[in-house]
């Protein structure tokens, strides 16, 4: 898809000289206004990724399809999403592979779900438990906007603390406030060798879920971690860490079913 010229309804990201990003969805009749410079959406249709275009005030912009991280950081959200830095690690630490069956707890705005769908591919599937209809609708709209219609995502309007219906699943991945309530259910749902991963914002939650995983005796290689990405400034002689970074988002704990 990404090598085709832009078409109506495509998601587009414009990047200015200072690397600032502007997000739009190509809609007939719409005009993007950036600092008074006008860019009719029509002028982007038919262009290829990476080309430059000028607004009515002469400012130039590069035009791209948004990457996964650009999309999730710009999409409408309800509540907190899992940040791309954490998602990157979740996919590998939970060893999400093409063809896997993944049970997800808490679809939220669908940021993690999108990454899971891409990682499992068409042969795999994602089953997401969610208790709030408004979140499920928002997530589905975001997912369809980025990937088009998907037929391997199954949203279940169910409380995951009350159980997981599936059996022999490859991975259980949670972003719910009390993941310790899911440890026993995940133990039943997972295949031997399957991975159980939770993302949690606070240290108290981390301790509770790790304790529960240990007590259950059902997991080995339990690893509580945190992901920090420190950007650097590389300009002339100023080669040093950037002054600002995203410091705390959440903890990740992963273990493997025995
Ligand atoms: N990972 C998501 C954000 C999830 S926010 C993202 O990246 O976009 C947490 C979600 O879990 C919310 O949508 C909330 O409604 C849902 N949730 C909370 N408790 C739950 C439970 N017991 N069972 C299922 N879903 C639950």
mmCIF file of C-alpha atoms and ligand atoms in Angstrom:
data_model
loop_
_atom_site.group_PDB
_atom_site.id
_atom_site.type_symbol
_atom_site.label_atom_id
_atom_site.label_comp_id
_atom_site.label_asym_id
_atom_site.label_seq_id
_atom_site.Cartn_x
_atom_site.Cartn_y
_atom_site.Cartn_z
ATOM 1 C CA UNK A 1 0.000 0.000 0.000
ATOM 2 C CA UNK A 2 2.677 2.481 1.026
ATOM 3 C CA UNK A 3 4.123 2.900 -2.491
ATOM 4 C CA UNK A 4 0.842 3.970 -4.059
ATOM 5 C CA UNK A 5 0.197 7.661 -4.609
ATOM 6 C CA UNK A 6 -2.038 9.239 -1.976
ATOM 7 C CA UNK A 7 -5.757 8.689 -2.383
ATOM 8 C CA UNK A 8 -8.835 10.178 -0.758
ATOM 9 C CA UNK A 9 -9.302 9.007 2.862
ATOM 10 C CA UNK A 10 -5.604 8.244 3.323
ATOM 11 C CA UNK A 11 -3.951 9.365 6.555
ATOM 12 C CA UNK A 12 -1.211 11.876 5.893
ATOM 13 C CA UNK A 13 1.466 13.483 8.012
ATOM 14 C CA UNK A 14 3.085 16.756 6.964
ATOM 15 C CA UNK A 15 6.530 17.585 8.352
ATOM 16 C CA UNK A 16 7.884 21.125 8.394
ATOM 17 C CA UNK A 17 11.508 22.381 8.430
ATOM 18 C CA UNK A 18 11.620 22.082 12.202
ATOM 19 C CA UNK A 19 10.367 18.470 12.150
ATOM 20 C CA UNK A 20 6.966 19.450 13.510
ATOM 21 C CA UNK A 21 4.169 17.120 12.460
ATOM 22 C CA UNK A 22 0.685 17.949 11.161
ATOM 23 C CA UNK A 23 -1.833 15.199 10.771
ATOM 24 C CA UNK A 24 -4.719 15.012 8.310
ATOM 25 C CA UNK A 25 -7.060 12.613 6.578
ATOM 26 C CA UNK A 26 -7.534 13.394 2.884
ATOM 27 C CA UNK A 27 -11.119 14.623 2.582
ATOM 28 C CA UNK A 28 -12.657 16.209 -0.546
ATOM 29 C CA UNK A 29 -13.172 19.954 -0.137
ATOM 30 C CA UNK A 30 -10.992 20.282 2.989
ATOM 31 C CA UNK A 31 -8.100 22.689 3.319
ATOM 32 C CA UNK A 32 -5.357 22.380 5.961
ATOM 33 C CA UNK A 33 -4.339 25.671 7.495
ATOM 34 C CA UNK A 34 -0.856 25.831 9.004
ATOM 35 C CA UNK A 35 0.144 29.253 10.370
ATOM 36 C CA UNK A 36 -2.094 30.937 7.788
ATOM 37 C CA UNK A 37 -0.676 28.912 4.874
ATOM 38 C CA UNK A 38 -3.334 26.912 3.056
ATOM 39 C CA UNK A 39 -2.886 23.373 1.731
ATOM 40 C CA UNK A 40 -5.936 21.982 -0.075
ATOM 41 C CA UNK A 41 -6.206 18.226 0.578
ATOM 42 C CA UNK A 42 -6.759 17.908 -3.154
ATOM 43 C CA UNK A 43 -3.165 19.010 -3.799
ATOM 44 C CA UNK A 44 -1.895 15.919 -1.914
ATOM 45 C CA UNK A 45 -4.028 13.348 -3.759
ATOM 46 C CA UNK A 46 -1.890 11.678 -6.442
ATOM 47 C CA UNK A 47 1.426 12.691 -4.802
ATOM 48 C CA UNK A 48 3.948 10.104 -3.640
ATOM 49 C CA UNK A 49 5.350 9.693 -0.151
ATOM 50 C CA UNK A 50 8.396 11.773 0.667
ATOM 51 C CA UNK A 51 7.676 14.562 -1.821
ATOM 52 C CA UNK A 52 7.613 18.226 -0.853
ATOM 53 C CA UNK A 53 4.698 20.580 -1.202
ATOM 54 C CA UNK A 54 4.232 24.261 -0.547
ATOM 55 C CA UNK A 55 1.438 26.005 1.317
ATOM 56 C CA UNK A 56 -0.116 29.236 -0.022
ATOM 57 C CA UNK A 57 2.436 31.254 2.017
ATOM 58 C CA UNK A 58 5.350 29.393 0.409
ATOM 59 C CA UNK A 59 6.286 27.235 3.418
ATOM 60 C CA UNK A 60 7.374 23.729 2.394
ATOM 61 C CA UNK A 61 6.368 20.443 3.945
ATOM 62 C CA UNK A 62 7.300 16.818 3.399
ATOM 63 C CA UNK A 63 4.375 14.494 2.989
ATOM 64 C CA UNK A 64 4.231 10.945 4.378
ATOM 65 C CA UNK A 65 1.858 8.230 5.467
ATOM 66 C CA UNK A 66 2.079 8.196 9.246
ATOM 67 C CA UNK A 67 4.213 5.484 10.812
ATOM 68 C CA UNK A 68 2.675 3.418 13.612
ATOM 69 C CA UNK A 69 4.082 5.759 16.299
ATOM 70 C CA UNK A 70 3.017 8.894 14.464
ATOM 71 C CA UNK A 71 -0.472 7.494 14.032
ATOM 72 C CA UNK A 72 -1.060 6.390 17.635
ATOM 73 C CA UNK A 73 0.307 9.619 19.096
ATOM 74 C CA UNK A 74 -2.086 11.610 16.876
ATOM 75 C CA UNK A 75 -5.222 9.454 16.919
ATOM 76 C CA UNK A 76 -8.231 10.310 19.093
ATOM 77 C CA UNK A 77 -7.862 8.660 22.469
ATOM 78 C CA UNK A 78 -9.905 7.966 25.517
ATOM 79 C CA UNK A 79 -7.597 7.567 28.470
ATOM 80 C CA UNK A 80 -3.941 6.727 28.351
ATOM 81 C CA UNK A 81 -2.435 4.677 25.542
ATOM 82 C CA UNK A 82 0.623 2.492 25.797
ATOM 83 C CA UNK A 83 3.497 4.567 24.394
ATOM 84 C CA UNK A 84 5.407 3.292 21.374
ATOM 85 C CA UNK A 85 8.614 2.828 23.421
ATOM 86 C CA UNK A 86 6.767 0.353 25.670
ATOM 87 C CA UNK A 87 4.868 -1.274 22.815
ATOM 88 C CA UNK A 88 8.161 -1.944 21.023
ATOM 89 C CA UNK A 89 9.455 -3.885 24.016
ATOM 90 C CA UNK A 90 6.135 -5.604 24.749
ATOM 91 C CA UNK A 91 6.078 -7.202 21.277
ATOM 92 C CA UNK A 92 9.524 -8.760 21.656
ATOM 93 C CA UNK A 93 9.513 -9.508 25.408
ATOM 94 C CA UNK A 94 6.171 -11.286 25.063
ATOM 95 C CA UNK A 95 7.514 -12.866 21.871
ATOM 96 C CA UNK A 96 4.468 -12.028 19.752
ATOM 97 C CA UNK A 97 4.937 -13.865 16.459
ATOM 98 C CA UNK A 98 3.145 -14.102 13.097
ATOM 99 C CA UNK A 99 0.248 -16.538 13.457
ATOM 100 C CA UNK A 100 -0.031 -16.204 17.268
ATOM 101 C CA UNK A 101 -3.339 -16.134 19.143
ATOM 102 C CA UNK A 102 -3.188 -13.286 21.639
ATOM 103 C CA UNK A 103 -5.703 -12.462 24.368
ATOM 104 C CA UNK A 104 -5.579 -8.777 25.254
ATOM 105 C CA UNK A 105 -7.077 -7.239 28.392
ATOM 106 C CA UNK A 106 -8.389 -3.694 27.999
ATOM 107 C CA UNK A 107 -8.553 -2.481 24.396
ATOM 108 C CA UNK A 108 -8.569 1.193 25.482
ATOM 109 C CA UNK A 109 -7.973 3.342 22.406
ATOM 110 C CA UNK A 110 -6.497 0.433 20.470
ATOM 111 C CA UNK A 111 -2.862 1.567 20.375
ATOM 112 C CA UNK A 112 -1.464 -1.744 21.625
ATOM 113 C CA UNK A 113 -4.091 -3.711 19.686
ATOM 114 C CA UNK A 114 -2.875 -2.165 16.420
ATOM 115 C CA UNK A 115 0.690 -3.240 17.146
ATOM 116 C CA UNK A 116 -0.489 -6.740 18.116
ATOM 117 C CA UNK A 117 -2.508 -7.056 14.897
ATOM 118 C CA UNK A 118 0.499 -6.075 12.840
ATOM 119 C CA UNK A 119 2.741 -8.524 14.720
ATOM 120 C CA UNK A 120 0.422 -11.558 14.523
ATOM 121 C CA UNK A 121 -0.391 -10.864 10.860
ATOM 122 C CA UNK A 122 -3.322 -12.275 8.916
ATOM 123 C CA UNK A 123 -2.704 -15.824 10.138
ATOM 124 C CA UNK A 124 -2.893 -14.806 13.774
ATOM 125 C CA UNK A 125 -5.686 -13.370 15.882
ATOM 126 C CA UNK A 126 -6.263 -10.931 18.701
ATOM 127 C CA UNK A 127 -9.103 -11.373 21.179
ATOM 128 C CA UNK A 128 -9.612 -8.211 23.251
ATOM 129 C CA UNK A 129 -11.640 -8.137 26.469
ATOM 130 C CA UNK A 130 -13.164 -4.749 27.252
ATOM 131 C CA UNK A 131 -15.816 -3.545 29.695
ATOM 132 C CA UNK A 132 -16.582 -0.142 28.191
ATOM 133 C CA UNK A 133 -18.529 0.172 24.961
ATOM 134 C CA UNK A 134 -17.237 3.707 24.299
ATOM 135 C CA UNK A 135 -13.619 2.504 24.450
ATOM 136 C CA UNK A 136 -14.352 -0.453 22.189
ATOM 137 C CA UNK A 137 -15.961 1.841 19.577
ATOM 138 C CA UNK A 138 -13.135 4.355 19.703
ATOM 139 C CA UNK A 139 -10.536 1.587 19.403
ATOM 140 C CA UNK A 140 -12.276 -0.017 16.445
ATOM 141 C CA UNK A 141 -12.540 3.336 14.650
ATOM 142 C CA UNK A 142 -8.808 3.971 15.205
ATOM 143 C CA UNK A 143 -7.850 0.481 14.059
ATOM 144 C CA UNK A 144 -9.939 0.721 10.887
ATOM 145 C CA UNK A 145 -8.568 4.142 10.138
ATOM 146 C CA UNK A 146 -4.999 2.830 10.239
ATOM 147 C CA UNK A 147 -5.386 -0.700 8.855
ATOM 148 C CA UNK A 148 -8.738 -0.736 7.099
ATOM 149 C CA UNK A 149 -11.213 -3.522 7.974
ATOM 150 C CA UNK A 150 -9.668 -6.374 9.942
ATOM 151 C CA UNK A 151 -11.218 -9.817 10.289
ATOM 152 C CA UNK A 152 -8.883 -11.281 12.912
ATOM 153 C CA UNK A 153 -9.776 -8.989 15.816
ATOM 154 C CA UNK A 154 -12.492 -10.204 18.189
ATOM 155 C CA UNK A 155 -13.679 -7.738 20.811
ATOM 156 C CA UNK A 156 -15.442 -9.309 23.781
ATOM 157 C CA UNK A 157 -17.504 -7.059 25.998
ATOM 158 C CA UNK A 158 -16.504 -8.959 29.137
ATOM 159 C CA UNK A 159 -14.715 -8.364 32.411
ATOM 160 C CA UNK A 160 -11.409 -10.204 32.114
ATOM 161 C CA UNK A 161 -11.185 -10.462 35.950
ATOM 162 C CA UNK A 162 -14.064 -12.936 35.711
ATOM 163 C CA UNK A 163 -12.336 -15.296 33.321
ATOM 164 C CA UNK A 164 -10.851 -15.992 29.909
ATOM 165 C CA UNK A 165 -12.980 -18.271 27.706
ATOM 166 C CA UNK A 166 -10.208 -19.267 25.302
ATOM 167 C CA UNK A 167 -7.814 -22.173 25.783
ATOM 168 C CA UNK A 168 -4.398 -22.996 24.312
ATOM 169 C CA UNK A 169 -3.651 -19.343 23.626
ATOM 170 C CA UNK A 170 -0.096 -18.258 22.862
ATOM 171 C CA UNK A 171 0.019 -14.947 24.737
ATOM 172 C CA UNK A 172 -2.011 -13.028 27.324
ATOM 173 C CA UNK A 173 -1.198 -9.307 27.380
ATOM 174 C CA UNK A 174 -2.846 -6.947 29.848
ATOM 175 C CA UNK A 175 -3.276 -3.230 30.360
ATOM 176 C CA UNK A 176 -5.911 -3.279 33.117
ATOM 177 C CA UNK A 177 -5.648 -1.790 36.622
ATOM 178 C CA UNK A 178 -5.657 -5.099 38.562
ATOM 179 C CA UNK A 179 -3.801 -7.692 36.489
ATOM 180 C CA UNK A 180 -3.310 -9.917 39.569
ATOM 181 C CA UNK A 181 -7.013 -10.759 39.197
ATOM 182 C CA UNK A 182 -6.195 -12.368 35.845
ATOM 183 C CA UNK A 183 -3.221 -14.546 36.834
ATOM 184 C CA UNK A 184 -5.316 -17.660 37.576
ATOM 185 C CA UNK A 185 -7.410 -17.210 34.399
ATOM 186 C CA UNK A 186 -4.291 -16.705 32.268
ATOM 187 C CA UNK A 187 -2.801 -19.871 33.732
ATOM 188 C CA UNK A 188 -5.797 -21.843 32.426
ATOM 189 C CA UNK A 189 -5.954 -20.055 29.085
ATOM 190 C CA UNK A 190 -2.282 -20.235 28.125
ATOM 191 C CA UNK A 191 -0.475 -23.065 26.412
ATOM 192 C CA UNK A 192 2.587 -24.348 28.204
ATOM 193 C CA UNK A 193 5.416 -22.111 27.093
ATOM 194 C CA UNK A 194 2.976 -19.237 26.523
ATOM 195 C CA UNK A 195 3.784 -15.735 27.751
ATOM 196 C CA UNK A 196 1.854 -13.624 30.248
ATOM 197 C CA UNK A 197 2.627 -9.903 30.192
ATOM 198 C CA UNK A 198 1.197 -6.988 32.133
ATOM 199 C CA UNK A 199 1.744 -3.276 31.699
ATOM 200 C CA UNK A 200 1.094 -1.287 34.877
ATOM 201 C CA UNK A 201 1.753 2.352 35.791
ATOM 202 C CA UNK A 202 2.710 2.088 39.477
ATOM 203 C CA UNK A 203 5.207 0.199 41.624
ATOM 204 C CA UNK A 204 2.492 -1.053 44.003
ATOM 205 C CA UNK A 205 0.629 -2.669 41.102
ATOM 206 C CA UNK A 206 3.903 -4.138 39.872
ATOM 207 C CA UNK A 207 4.574 -5.728 43.263
ATOM 208 C CA UNK A 208 1.057 -7.160 43.508
ATOM 209 C CA UNK A 209 1.143 -8.792 40.112
ATOM 210 C CA UNK A 210 4.671 -10.179 40.520
ATOM 211 C CA UNK A 211 3.752 -11.644 43.946
ATOM 212 C CA UNK A 212 0.647 -13.240 42.469
ATOM 213 C CA UNK A 213 2.570 -14.716 39.544
ATOM 214 C CA UNK A 214 5.169 -16.209 41.937
ATOM 215 C CA UNK A 215 2.534 -17.562 44.356
ATOM 216 C CA UNK A 216 0.689 -19.253 41.514
ATOM 217 C CA UNK A 217 3.748 -21.363 40.755
ATOM 218 C CA UNK A 218 2.627 -21.347 37.125
ATOM 219 C CA UNK A 219 5.305 -19.081 35.678
ATOM 220 C CA UNK A 220 9.045 -18.987 35.269
ATOM 221 C CA UNK A 221 11.494 -16.341 34.020
ATOM 222 C CA UNK A 222 9.452 -13.577 35.648
ATOM 223 C CA UNK A 223 10.974 -10.281 34.575
ATOM 224 C CA UNK A 224 9.807 -6.891 35.871
ATOM 225 C CA UNK A 225 11.259 -4.106 33.701
ATOM 226 C CA UNK A 226 10.937 -0.469 32.749
ATOM 227 C CA UNK A 227 11.710 1.052 29.346
ATOM 228 C CA UNK A 228 13.589 4.331 29.066
ATOM 229 C CA UNK A 229 14.499 5.940 25.787
ATOM 230 C CA UNK A 230 16.815 8.903 26.145
ATOM 231 C CA UNK A 231 16.988 11.019 23.016
ATOM 232 C CA UNK A 232 20.270 12.816 22.211
ATOM 233 C CA UNK A 233 21.002 16.189 20.762
ATOM 234 C CA UNK A 234 23.557 15.966 17.932
ATOM 235 C CA UNK A 235 24.134 19.489 16.561
ATOM 236 C CA UNK A 236 27.643 20.802 15.865
ATOM 237 C CA UNK A 237 29.652 20.509 19.084
ATOM 238 C CA UNK A 238 26.553 19.984 21.187
ATOM 239 C CA UNK A 239 26.502 16.209 21.410
ATOM 240 C CA UNK A 240 24.701 15.329 24.628
ATOM 241 C CA UNK A 241 21.463 13.847 25.968
ATOM 242 C CA UNK A 242 18.384 15.980 25.193
ATOM 243 C CA UNK A 243 17.139 18.045 28.127
ATOM 244 C CA UNK A 244 13.695 16.507 28.005
ATOM 245 C CA UNK A 245 12.549 12.936 27.833
ATOM 246 C CA UNK A 246 9.446 10.901 28.517
ATOM 247 C CA UNK A 247 10.514 9.565 31.903
ATOM 248 C CA UNK A 248 7.868 7.411 33.511
ATOM 249 C CA UNK A 249 5.055 5.698 31.668
ATOM 250 C CA UNK A 250 4.673 2.244 33.170
ATOM 251 C CA UNK A 251 6.293 -1.025 34.187
ATOM 252 C CA UNK A 252 6.198 -4.239 32.256
ATOM 253 C CA UNK A 253 6.259 -7.692 33.792
ATOM 254 C CA UNK A 254 6.477 -10.814 31.750
ATOM 255 C CA UNK A 255 6.615 -14.507 32.653
ATOM 256 C CA UNK A 256 6.417 -17.818 30.887
ATOM 257 C CA UNK A 257 3.856 -20.515 31.639
ATOM 258 C CA UNK A 258 5.241 -23.861 32.838
HETATM 259 N N1 LIG B 1 -3.648 -0.544 25.964
HETATM 260 C C1 LIG B 1 -4.630 0.435 25.551
HETATM 261 C C2 LIG B 1 -5.113 1.269 26.712
HETATM 262 C C3 LIG B 1 -5.916 0.459 27.700
HETATM 263 S S1 LIG B 1 -6.690 1.494 28.928
HETATM 264 C C4 LIG B 1 -4.040 1.318 24.467
HETATM 265 O O1 LIG B 1 -2.812 1.224 24.209
HETATM 266 O O2 LIG B 1 -4.763 2.098 23.844
HETATM 267 C C5 LIG B 1 -7.413 0.250 29.925
HETATM 268 C C6 LIG B 1 -8.668 -0.339 29.343
HETATM 269 O O3 LIG B 1 -9.012 -1.483 30.108
HETATM 270 C C7 LIG B 1 -9.867 0.589 29.388
HETATM 271 O O4 LIG B 1 -10.467 0.634 28.115
HETATM 272 C C8 LIG B 1 -10.796 -0.067 30.404
HETATM 273 O O5 LIG B 1 -12.167 0.129 30.117
HETATM 274 C C9 LIG B 1 -10.409 -1.526 30.275
HETATM 275 N N2 LIG B 1 -10.662 -2.366 31.452
HETATM 276 C C10 LIG B 1 -10.486 -2.025 32.746
HETATM 277 N N3 LIG B 1 -10.786 -3.061 33.556
HETATM 278 C C11 LIG B 1 -11.146 -4.094 32.738
HETATM 279 C C12 LIG B 1 -11.586 -5.427 32.967
HETATM 280 N N4 LIG B 1 -11.709 -5.899 34.206
HETATM 281 N N5 LIG B 1 -11.882 -6.228 31.899
HETATM 282 C C13 LIG B 1 -11.756 -5.742 30.629
HETATM 283 N N6 LIG B 1 -11.368 -4.482 30.360
HETATM 284 C C14 LIG B 1 -11.073 -3.657 31.385
#
